[in-house]
Backbone as CSV, one residue per row, in Angstrom:
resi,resn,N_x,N_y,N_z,CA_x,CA_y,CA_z,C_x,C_y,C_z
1,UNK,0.819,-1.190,0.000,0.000,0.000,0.000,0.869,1.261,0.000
2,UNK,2.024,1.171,0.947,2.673,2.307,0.914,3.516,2.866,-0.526
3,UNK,3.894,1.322,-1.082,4.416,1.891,-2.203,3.879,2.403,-3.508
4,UNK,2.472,2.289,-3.794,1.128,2.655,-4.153,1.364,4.265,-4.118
5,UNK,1.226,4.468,-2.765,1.087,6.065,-2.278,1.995,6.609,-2.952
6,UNK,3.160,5.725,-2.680,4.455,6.494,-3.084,4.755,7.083,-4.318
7,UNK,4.274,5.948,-5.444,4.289,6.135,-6.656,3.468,6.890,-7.331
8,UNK,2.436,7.704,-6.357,1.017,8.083,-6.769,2.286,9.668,-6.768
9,UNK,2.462,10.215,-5.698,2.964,11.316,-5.072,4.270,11.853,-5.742
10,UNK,5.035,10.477,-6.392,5.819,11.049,-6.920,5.686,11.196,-8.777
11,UNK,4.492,10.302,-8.941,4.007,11.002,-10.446,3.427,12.432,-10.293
12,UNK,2.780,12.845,-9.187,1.535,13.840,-9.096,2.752,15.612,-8.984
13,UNK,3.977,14.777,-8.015,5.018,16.317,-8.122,5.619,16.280,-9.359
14,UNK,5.961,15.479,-9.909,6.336,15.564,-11.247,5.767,16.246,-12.431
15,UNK,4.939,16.251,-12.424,3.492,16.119,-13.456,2.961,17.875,-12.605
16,UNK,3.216,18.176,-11.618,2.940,20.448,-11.568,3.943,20.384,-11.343
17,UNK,5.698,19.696,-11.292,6.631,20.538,-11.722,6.737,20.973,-13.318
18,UNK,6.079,20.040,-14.130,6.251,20.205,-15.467,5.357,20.938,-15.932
19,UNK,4.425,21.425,-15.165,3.337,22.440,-16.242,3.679,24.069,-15.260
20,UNK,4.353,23.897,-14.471,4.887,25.431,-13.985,5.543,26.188,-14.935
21,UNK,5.070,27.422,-15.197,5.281,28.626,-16.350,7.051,28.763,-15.529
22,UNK,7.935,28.757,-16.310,9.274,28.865,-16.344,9.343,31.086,-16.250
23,UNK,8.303,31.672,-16.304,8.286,33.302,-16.514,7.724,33.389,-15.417
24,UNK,7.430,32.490,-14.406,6.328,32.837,-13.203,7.573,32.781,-12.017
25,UNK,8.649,32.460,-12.489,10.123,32.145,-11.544,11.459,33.293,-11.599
26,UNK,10.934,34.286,-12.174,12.077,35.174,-12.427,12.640,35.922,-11.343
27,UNK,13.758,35.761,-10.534,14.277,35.645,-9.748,15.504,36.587,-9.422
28,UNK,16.276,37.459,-8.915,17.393,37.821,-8.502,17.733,38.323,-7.312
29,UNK,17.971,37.264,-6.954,19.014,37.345,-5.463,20.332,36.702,-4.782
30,UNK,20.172,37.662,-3.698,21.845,37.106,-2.863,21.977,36.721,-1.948
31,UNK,22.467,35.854,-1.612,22.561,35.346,-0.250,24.116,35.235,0.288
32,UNK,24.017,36.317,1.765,25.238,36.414,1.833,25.524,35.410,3.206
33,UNK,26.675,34.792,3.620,27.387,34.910,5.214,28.241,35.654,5.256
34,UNK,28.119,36.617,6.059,29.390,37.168,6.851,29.200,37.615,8.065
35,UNK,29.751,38.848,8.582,29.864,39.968,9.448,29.314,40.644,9.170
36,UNK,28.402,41.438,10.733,27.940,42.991,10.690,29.125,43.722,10.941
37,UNK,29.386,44.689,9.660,30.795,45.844,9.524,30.105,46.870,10.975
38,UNK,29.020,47.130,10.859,28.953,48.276,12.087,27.418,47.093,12.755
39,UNK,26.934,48.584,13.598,25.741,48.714,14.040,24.045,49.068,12.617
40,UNK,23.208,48.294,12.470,22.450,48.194,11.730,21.613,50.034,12.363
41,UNK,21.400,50.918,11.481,21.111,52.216,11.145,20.099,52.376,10.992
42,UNK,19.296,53.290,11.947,17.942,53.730,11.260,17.770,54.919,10.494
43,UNK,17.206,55.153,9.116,17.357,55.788,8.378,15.795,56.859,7.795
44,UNK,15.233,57.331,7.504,14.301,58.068,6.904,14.549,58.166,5.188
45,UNK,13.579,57.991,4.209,13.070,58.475,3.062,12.307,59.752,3.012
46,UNK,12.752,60.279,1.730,12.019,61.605,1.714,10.795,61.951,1.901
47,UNK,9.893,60.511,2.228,8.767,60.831,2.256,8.528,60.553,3.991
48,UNK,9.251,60.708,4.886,9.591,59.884,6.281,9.250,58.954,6.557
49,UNK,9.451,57.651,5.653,9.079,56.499,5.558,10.676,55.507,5.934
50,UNK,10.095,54.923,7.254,11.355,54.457,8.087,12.267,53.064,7.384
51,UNK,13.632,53.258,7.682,14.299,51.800,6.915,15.662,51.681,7.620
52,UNK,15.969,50.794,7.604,17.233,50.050,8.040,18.221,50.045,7.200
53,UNK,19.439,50.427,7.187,20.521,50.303,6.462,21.931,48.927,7.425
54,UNK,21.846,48.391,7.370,22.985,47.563,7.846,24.170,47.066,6.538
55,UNK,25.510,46.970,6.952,26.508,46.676,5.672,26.927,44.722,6.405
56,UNK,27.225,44.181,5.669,27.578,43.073,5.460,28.803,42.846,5.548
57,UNK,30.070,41.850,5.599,31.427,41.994,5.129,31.413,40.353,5.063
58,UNK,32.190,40.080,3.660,32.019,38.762,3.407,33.621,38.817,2.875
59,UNK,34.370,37.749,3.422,35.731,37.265,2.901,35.529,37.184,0.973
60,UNK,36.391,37.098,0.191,36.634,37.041,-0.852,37.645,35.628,-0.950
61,UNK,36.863,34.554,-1.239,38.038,33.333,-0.824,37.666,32.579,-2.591
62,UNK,38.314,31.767,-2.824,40.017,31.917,-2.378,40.526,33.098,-2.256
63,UNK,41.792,33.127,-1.691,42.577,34.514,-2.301,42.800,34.463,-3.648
64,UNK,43.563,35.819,-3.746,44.481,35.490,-4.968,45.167,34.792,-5.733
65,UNK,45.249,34.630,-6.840,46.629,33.651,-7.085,48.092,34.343,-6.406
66,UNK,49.307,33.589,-6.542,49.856,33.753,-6.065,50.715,34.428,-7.054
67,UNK,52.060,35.865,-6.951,52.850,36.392,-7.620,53.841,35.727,-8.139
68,UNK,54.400,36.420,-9.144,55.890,35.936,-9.355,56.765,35.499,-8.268
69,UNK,56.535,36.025,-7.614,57.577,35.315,-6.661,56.832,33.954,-5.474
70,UNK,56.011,34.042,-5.605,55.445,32.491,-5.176,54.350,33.313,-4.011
71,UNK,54.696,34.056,-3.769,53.477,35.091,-2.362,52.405,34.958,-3.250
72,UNK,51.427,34.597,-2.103,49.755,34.859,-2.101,49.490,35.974,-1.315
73,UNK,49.004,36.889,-2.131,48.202,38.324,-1.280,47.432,37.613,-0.519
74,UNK,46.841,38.776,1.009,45.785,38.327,1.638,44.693,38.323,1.105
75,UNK,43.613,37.276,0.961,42.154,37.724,1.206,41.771,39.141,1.279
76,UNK,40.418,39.831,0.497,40.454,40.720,0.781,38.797,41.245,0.790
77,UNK,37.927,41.730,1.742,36.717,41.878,2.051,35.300,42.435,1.089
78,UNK,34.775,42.231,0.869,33.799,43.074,0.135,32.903,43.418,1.416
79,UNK,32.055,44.651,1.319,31.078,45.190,1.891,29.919,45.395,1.191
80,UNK,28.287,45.109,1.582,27.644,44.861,1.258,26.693,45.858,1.800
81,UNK,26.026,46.378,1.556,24.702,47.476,2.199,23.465,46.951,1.585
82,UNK,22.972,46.794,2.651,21.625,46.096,2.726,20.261,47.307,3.282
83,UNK,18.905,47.504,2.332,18.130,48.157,3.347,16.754,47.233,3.639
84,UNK,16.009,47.390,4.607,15.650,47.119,5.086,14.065,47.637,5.175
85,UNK,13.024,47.706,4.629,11.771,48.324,4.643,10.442,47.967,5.433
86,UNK,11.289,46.704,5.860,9.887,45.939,6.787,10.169,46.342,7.665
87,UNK,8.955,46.495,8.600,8.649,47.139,9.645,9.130,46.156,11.237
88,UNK,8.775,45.406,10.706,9.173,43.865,11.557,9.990,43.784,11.774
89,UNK,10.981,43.490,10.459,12.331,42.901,10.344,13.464,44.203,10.843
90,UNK,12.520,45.514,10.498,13.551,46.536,11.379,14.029,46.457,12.594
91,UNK,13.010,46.456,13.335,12.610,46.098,15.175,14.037,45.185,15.623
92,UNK,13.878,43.818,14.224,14.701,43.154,14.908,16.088,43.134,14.427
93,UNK,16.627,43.402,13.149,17.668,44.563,12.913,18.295,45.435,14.283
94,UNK,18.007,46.469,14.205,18.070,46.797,15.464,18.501,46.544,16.734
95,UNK,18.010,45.217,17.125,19.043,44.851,18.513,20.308,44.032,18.075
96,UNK,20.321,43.692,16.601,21.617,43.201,16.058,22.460,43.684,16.684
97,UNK,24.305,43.473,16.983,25.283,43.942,16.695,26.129,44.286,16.121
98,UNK,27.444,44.770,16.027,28.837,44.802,14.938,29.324,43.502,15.613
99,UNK,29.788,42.728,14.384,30.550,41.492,14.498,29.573,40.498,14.788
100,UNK,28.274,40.507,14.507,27.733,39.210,14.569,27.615,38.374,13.316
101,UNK,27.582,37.512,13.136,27.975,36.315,11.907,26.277,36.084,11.704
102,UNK,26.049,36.648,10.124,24.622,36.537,9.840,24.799,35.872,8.636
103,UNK,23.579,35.317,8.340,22.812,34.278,6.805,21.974,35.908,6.376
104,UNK,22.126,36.142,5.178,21.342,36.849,4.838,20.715,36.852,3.542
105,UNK,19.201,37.098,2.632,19.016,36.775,1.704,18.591,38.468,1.313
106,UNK,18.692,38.482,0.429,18.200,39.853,0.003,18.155,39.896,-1.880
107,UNK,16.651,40.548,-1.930,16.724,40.788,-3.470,17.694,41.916,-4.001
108,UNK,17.930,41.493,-5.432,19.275,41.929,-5.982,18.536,43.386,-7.139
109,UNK,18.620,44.130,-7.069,18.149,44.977,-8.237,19.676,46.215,-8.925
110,UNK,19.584,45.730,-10.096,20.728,46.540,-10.786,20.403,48.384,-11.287
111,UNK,20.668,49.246,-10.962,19.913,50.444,-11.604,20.974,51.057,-13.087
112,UNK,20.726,51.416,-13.641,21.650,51.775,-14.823,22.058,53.403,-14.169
113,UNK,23.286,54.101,-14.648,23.344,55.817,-14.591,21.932,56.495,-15.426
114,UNK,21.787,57.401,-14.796,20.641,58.013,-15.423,21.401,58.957,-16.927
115,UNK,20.500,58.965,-17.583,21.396,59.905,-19.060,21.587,60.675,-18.966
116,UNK,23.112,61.002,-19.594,23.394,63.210,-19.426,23.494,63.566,-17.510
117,UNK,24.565,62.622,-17.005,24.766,63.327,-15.679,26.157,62.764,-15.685
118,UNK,26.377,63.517,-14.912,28.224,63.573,-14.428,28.546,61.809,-14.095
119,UNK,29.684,61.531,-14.712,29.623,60.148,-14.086,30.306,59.696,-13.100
120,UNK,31.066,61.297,-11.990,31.609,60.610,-10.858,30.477,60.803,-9.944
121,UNK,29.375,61.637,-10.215,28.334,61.243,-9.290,27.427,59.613,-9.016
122,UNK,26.946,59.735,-7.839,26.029,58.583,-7.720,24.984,58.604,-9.068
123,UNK,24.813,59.515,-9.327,23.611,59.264,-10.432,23.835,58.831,-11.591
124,UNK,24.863,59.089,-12.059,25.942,58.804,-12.889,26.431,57.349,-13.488
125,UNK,26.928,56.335,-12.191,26.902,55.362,-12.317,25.828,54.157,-11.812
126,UNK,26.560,52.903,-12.151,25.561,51.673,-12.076,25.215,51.439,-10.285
127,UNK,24.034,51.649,-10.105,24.093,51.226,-8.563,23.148,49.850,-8.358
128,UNK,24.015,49.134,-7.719,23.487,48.037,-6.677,22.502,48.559,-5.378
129,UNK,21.427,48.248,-5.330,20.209,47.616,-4.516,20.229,46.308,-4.199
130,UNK,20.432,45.887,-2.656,19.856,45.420,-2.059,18.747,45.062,-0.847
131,UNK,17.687,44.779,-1.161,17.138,44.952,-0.696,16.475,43.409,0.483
132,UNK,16.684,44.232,1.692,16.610,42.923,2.881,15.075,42.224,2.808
133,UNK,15.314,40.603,2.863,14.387,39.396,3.103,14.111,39.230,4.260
134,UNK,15.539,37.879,4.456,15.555,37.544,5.515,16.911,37.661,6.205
135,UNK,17.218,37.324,7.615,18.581,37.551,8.470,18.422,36.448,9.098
136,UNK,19.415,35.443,9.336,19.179,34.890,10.848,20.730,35.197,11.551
137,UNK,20.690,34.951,12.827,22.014,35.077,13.132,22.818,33.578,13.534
138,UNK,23.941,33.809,12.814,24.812,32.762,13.118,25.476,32.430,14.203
139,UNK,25.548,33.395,14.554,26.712,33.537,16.127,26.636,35.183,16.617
140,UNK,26.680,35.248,17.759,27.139,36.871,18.144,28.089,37.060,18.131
141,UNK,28.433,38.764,18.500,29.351,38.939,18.273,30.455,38.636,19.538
142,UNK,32.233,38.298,19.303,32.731,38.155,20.625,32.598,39.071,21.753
143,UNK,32.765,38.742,22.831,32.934,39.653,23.925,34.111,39.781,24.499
144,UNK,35.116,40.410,24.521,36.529,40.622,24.736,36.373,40.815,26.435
145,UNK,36.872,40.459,27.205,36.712,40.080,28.951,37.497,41.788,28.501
146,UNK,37.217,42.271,29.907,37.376,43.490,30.512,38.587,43.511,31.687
147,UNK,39.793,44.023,30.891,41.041,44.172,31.979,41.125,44.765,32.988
148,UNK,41.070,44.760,34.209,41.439,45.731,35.406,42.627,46.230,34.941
149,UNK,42.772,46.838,36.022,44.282,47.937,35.785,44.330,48.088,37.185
């Protein structure tokens, strides 16, 4: 009987994975681990509509290749800025720390320079949006014991 079921369940996922519209899945995002670089920021929009700014820091691994002379440069960090628009997920943003080890997912949106503007301005060039999902935390951050003197 069970293997009945079985065979029923695994024709039946098969059979709406294959009629799912492949345009109903369009997708771009990131999922980072790293470090909180600071304290997660509360921020205002021009319209005083509240948001979270927190930055990310994720190793760049492998390193480098290694030089002519056989040295491997160090590793070297990227930083990530993330905002934050839920109201929820701010709250809990917020009691985050610097240096806590987070999972983070966030949608990815590319903006082009706008036409006919200076291109060492922000407006100018290509900006990255990310925009915050989800967080969990991996670990807090250390606590360094406190020396007398």
């Amino acid at each position: 009987m069970l293997c009945a079921i079985r065979a029923a369940a695994s024709r039946s996922s098969v059979r709406a994975f294959s009629t799912t519209s492949s345009r109903a899945a369009d997708l771009a995002k990131l999922t980072l681990i790293g470090y909180l670089a600071r304290d997660p920021e509360t921020r205002h929009t021009k319209n005083e509509r509240e948001y979270v700014v927190y930055t990310v820091a994720t190793k760049n691994y492998p390193p480098p290749p290694p030089d002519a002379n056989g040295d491997r440069p160090p590793s070297t960090a990227t930083f990530h800025r993330v905002l934050s628009f839920q109201e929820a997920s701010n709250r809990y943003l917020q009691t985050l720390k610097k240096g806590s080890r987070v999972y983070v997912e966030a949608g990815f949106e590319l903006r082009e320079p706008e036409p006919n503007t200076d291109p060492t301005t922000p407006q100018g060039q290509r900006q990255i949006f990310l925009r915050h999902e989800t967080v969990r935390v991996l670990s807090k951050p250390r606590v360094e014991p406190e020396v007398e003197e």
